[in-house]
GROMACS .gro file of C-alpha atoms in nm:
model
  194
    1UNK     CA    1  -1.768  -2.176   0.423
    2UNK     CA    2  -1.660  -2.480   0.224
    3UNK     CA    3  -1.323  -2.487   0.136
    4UNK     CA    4  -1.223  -2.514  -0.254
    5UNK     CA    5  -0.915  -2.671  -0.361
    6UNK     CA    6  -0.789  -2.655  -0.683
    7UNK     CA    7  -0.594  -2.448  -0.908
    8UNK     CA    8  -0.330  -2.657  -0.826
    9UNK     CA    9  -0.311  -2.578  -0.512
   10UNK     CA   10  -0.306  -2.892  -0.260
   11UNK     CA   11  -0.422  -2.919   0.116
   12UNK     CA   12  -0.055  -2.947   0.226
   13UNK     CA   13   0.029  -2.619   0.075
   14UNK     CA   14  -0.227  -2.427   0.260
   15UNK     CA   15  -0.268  -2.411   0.632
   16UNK     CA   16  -0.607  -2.451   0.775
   17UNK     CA   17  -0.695  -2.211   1.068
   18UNK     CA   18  -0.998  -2.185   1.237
   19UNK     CA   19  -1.120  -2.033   1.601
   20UNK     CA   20  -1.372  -2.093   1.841
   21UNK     CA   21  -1.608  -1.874   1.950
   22UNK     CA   22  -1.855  -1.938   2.263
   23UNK     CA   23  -2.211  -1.997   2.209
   24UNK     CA   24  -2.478  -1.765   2.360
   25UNK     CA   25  -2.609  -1.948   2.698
   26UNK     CA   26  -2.891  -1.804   2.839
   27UNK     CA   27  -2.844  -1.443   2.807
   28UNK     CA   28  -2.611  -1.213   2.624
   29UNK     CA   29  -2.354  -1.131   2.903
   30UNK     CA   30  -2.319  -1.525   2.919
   31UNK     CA   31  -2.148  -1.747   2.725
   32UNK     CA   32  -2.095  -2.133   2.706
   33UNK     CA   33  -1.738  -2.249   2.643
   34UNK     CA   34  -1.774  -2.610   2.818
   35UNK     CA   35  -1.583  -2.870   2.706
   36UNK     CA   36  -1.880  -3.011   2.523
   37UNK     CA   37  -1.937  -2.692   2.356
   38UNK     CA   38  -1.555  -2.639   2.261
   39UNK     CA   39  -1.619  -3.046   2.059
   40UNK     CA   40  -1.926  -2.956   1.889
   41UNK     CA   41  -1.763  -2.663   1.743
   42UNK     CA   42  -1.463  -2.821   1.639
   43UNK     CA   43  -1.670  -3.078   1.445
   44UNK     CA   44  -1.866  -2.877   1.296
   45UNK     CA   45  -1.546  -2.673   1.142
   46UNK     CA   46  -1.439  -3.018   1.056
   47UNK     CA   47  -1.799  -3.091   0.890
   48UNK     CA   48  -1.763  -2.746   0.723
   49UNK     CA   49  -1.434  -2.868   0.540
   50UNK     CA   50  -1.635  -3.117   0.348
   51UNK     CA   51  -1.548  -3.477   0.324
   52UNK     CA   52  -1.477  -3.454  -0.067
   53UNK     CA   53  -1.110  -3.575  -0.202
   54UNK     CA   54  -0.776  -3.397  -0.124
   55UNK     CA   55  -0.976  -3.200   0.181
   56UNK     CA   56  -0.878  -3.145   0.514
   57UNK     CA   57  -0.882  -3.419   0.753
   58UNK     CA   58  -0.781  -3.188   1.064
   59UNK     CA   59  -0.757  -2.844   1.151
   60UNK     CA   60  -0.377  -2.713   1.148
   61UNK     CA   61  -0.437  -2.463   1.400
   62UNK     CA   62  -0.762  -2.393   1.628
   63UNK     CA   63  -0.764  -2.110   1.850
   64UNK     CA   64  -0.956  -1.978   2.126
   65UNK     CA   65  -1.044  -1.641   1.978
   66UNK     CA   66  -1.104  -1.382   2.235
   67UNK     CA   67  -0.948  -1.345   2.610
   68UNK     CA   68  -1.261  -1.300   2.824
   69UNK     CA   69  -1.415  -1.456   3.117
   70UNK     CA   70  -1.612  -1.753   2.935
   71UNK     CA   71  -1.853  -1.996   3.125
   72UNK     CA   72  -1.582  -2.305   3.119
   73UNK     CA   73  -1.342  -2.111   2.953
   74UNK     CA   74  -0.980  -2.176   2.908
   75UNK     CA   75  -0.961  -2.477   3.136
   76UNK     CA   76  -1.243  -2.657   2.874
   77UNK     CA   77  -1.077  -2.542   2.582
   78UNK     CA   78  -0.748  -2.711   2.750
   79UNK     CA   79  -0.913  -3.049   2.804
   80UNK     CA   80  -1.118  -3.022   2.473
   81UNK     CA   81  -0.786  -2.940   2.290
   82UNK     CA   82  -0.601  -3.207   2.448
   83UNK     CA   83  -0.800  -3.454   2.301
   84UNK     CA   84  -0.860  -3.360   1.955
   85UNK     CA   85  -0.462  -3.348   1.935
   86UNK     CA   86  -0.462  -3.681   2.065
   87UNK     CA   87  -0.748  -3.793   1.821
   88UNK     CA   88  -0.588  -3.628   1.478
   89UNK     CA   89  -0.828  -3.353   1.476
   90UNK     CA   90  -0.625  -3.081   1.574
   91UNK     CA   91  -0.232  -2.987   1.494
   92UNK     CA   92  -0.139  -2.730   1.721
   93UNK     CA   93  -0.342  -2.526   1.929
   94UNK     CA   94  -0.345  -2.176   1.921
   95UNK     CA   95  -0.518  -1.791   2.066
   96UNK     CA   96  -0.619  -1.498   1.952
   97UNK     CA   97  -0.629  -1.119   2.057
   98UNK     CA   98  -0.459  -1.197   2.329
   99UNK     CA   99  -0.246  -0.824   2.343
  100UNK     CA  100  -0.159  -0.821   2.687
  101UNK     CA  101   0.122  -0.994   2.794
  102UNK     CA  102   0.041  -1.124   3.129
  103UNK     CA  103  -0.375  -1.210   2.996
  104UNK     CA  104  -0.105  -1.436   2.734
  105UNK     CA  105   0.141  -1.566   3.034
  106UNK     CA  106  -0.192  -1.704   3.200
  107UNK     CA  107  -0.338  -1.841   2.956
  108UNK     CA  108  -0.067  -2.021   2.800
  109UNK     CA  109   0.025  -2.151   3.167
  110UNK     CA  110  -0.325  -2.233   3.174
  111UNK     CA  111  -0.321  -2.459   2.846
  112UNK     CA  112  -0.028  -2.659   2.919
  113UNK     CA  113  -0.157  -2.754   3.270
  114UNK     CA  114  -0.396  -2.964   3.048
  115UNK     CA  115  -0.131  -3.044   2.828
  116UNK     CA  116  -0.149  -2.823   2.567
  117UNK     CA  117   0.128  -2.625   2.443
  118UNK     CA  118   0.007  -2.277   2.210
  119UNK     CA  119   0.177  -2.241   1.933
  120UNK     CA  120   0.063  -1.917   1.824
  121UNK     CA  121  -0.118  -1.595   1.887
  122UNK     CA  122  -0.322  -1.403   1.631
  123UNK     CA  123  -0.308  -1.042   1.722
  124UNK     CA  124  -0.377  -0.704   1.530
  125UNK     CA  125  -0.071  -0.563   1.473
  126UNK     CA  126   0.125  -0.354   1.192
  127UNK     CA  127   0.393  -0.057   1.154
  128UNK     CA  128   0.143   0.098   1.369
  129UNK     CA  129   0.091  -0.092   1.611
  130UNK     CA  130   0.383  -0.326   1.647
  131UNK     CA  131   0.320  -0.433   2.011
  132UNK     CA  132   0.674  -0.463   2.097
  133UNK     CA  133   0.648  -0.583   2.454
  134UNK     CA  134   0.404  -0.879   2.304
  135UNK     CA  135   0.671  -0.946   2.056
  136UNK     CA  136   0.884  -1.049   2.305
  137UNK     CA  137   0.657  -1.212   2.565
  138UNK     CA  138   0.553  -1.445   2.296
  139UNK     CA  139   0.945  -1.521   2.193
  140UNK     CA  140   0.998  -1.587   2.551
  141UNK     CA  141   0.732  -1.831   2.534
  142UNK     CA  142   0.805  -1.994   2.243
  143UNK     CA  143   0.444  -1.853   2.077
  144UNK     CA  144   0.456  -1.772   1.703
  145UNK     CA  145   0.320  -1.435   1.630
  146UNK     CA  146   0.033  -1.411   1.333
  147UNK     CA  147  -0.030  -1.066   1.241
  148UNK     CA  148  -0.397  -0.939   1.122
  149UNK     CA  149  -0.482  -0.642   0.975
  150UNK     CA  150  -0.077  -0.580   0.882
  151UNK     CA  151  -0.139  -0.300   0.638
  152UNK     CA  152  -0.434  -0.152   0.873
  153UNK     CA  153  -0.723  -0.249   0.604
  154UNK     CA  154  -0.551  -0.053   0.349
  155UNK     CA  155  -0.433   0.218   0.539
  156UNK     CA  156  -0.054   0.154   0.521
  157UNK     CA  157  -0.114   0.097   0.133
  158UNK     CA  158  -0.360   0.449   0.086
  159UNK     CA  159  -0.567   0.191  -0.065
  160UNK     CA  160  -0.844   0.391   0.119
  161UNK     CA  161  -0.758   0.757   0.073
  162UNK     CA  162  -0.825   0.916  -0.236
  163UNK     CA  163  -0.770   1.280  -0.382
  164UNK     CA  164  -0.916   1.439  -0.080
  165UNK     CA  165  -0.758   1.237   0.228
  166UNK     CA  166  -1.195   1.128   0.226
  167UNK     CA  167  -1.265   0.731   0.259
  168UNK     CA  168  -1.321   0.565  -0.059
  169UNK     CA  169  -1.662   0.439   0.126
  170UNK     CA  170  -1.840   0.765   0.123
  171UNK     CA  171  -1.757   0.906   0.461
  172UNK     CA  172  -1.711   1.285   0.445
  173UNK     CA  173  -1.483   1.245   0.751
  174UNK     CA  174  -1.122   1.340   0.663
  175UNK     CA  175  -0.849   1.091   0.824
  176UNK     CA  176  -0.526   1.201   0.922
  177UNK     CA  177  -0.222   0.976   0.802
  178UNK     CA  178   0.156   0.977   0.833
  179UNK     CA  179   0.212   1.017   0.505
  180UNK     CA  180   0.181   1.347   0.280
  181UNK     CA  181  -0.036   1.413   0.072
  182UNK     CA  182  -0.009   1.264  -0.288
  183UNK     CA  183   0.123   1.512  -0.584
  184UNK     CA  184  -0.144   1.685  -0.807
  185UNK     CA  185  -0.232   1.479  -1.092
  186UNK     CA  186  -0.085   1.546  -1.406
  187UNK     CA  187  -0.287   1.806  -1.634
  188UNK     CA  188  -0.410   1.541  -1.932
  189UNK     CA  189  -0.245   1.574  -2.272
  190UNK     CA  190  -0.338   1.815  -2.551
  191UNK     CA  191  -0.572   1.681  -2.804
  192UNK     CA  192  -0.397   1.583  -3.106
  193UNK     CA  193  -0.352   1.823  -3.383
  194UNK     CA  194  -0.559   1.837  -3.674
   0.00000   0.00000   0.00000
């Protein structure tokens, strides 16, 4: 997606995120995350960004986006990341879904044996799942903490719910929440008089 800037909004008031994600190798349960692979990715998120005016020049944060057993994995992210730090491409480095803190202990020892410190960890989390223990691995570590999905895709707002406790989408299932239900709607006013 091609980023738009305007409505006076500048690149330095935005930050510019963006993950990588291995490539299919030669089957489905495999998965290429060489070093080589990890650079053509990052350039092409770069390539993405558009060369116009007032766009990026870098990526503020790129993160490795899922914690599982890659072909090269974390070790060619490390050296890839290393690199495009040193070469203005990349601002900090950063995971994702990384909900287990010990998976996150690894891999962040992992990262700064290539020289790489993480600077942050994109995780689902909200009131309902505030991953407590994480909270405080990643404060221990010096990790920043980006919430996704904070209100639960509407959830936590009853953006979703209507009359009925039914999803707005169609679903005849009925949910249970934590809240009550709403109050009956008002009857609507009397017509005016004649």
């Amino acid at each position: 997606a091609r980023m738009e800037v305007g409505g006076g909004v500048e690149v330095g008031d935005v930050v510019v995120a963006s993950k990588f994600f291995p490539v299919p190798k030669s089957t489905p349960s495999r998965f290429r995350a060489g070093r080589k692979a990890v650079e053509l990715a990052l350039d092409a998120s770069l390539a993405r960004l558009g060369g116009e005016e007032g766009a990026p020049k870098c990526i503020d944060l790129y993160q490795w986006h899922f914690p599982l057993p890659y072909v090269g994995g974390l070790d060619a992210f490390g050296e890839a990341m290393a690199a495009a730090v040193d070469d203005g491409k990349v601002r900090a480095v950063g995971l994702s879904n990384y909900t287990e803190p010990e998976k996150l202990r690894r891999a962040v020892e992992r990262l700064r044996g290539h020289g790489v410190e993480v600077a942050a960890n994109q995780v689902k989390m909200s009131l309902m799942e505030p991953r407590k223990e994480l909270m405080e691995a990643c404060r221990e570590m010096g990790v920043a903490v980006i919430a996704h999905t904070p209100l639960e895709n509407g959830l936590l707002t009853r953006r979703l719910l209507d009359d009925e406790m039914e999803l707005k989408s169609g679903a005849s299932k009925c949910i249970s929440t934590p809240f009550p239900p709403p109050p009956p709607r008002p009857p609507p006013p009397p017509p005016p008089p004649p």
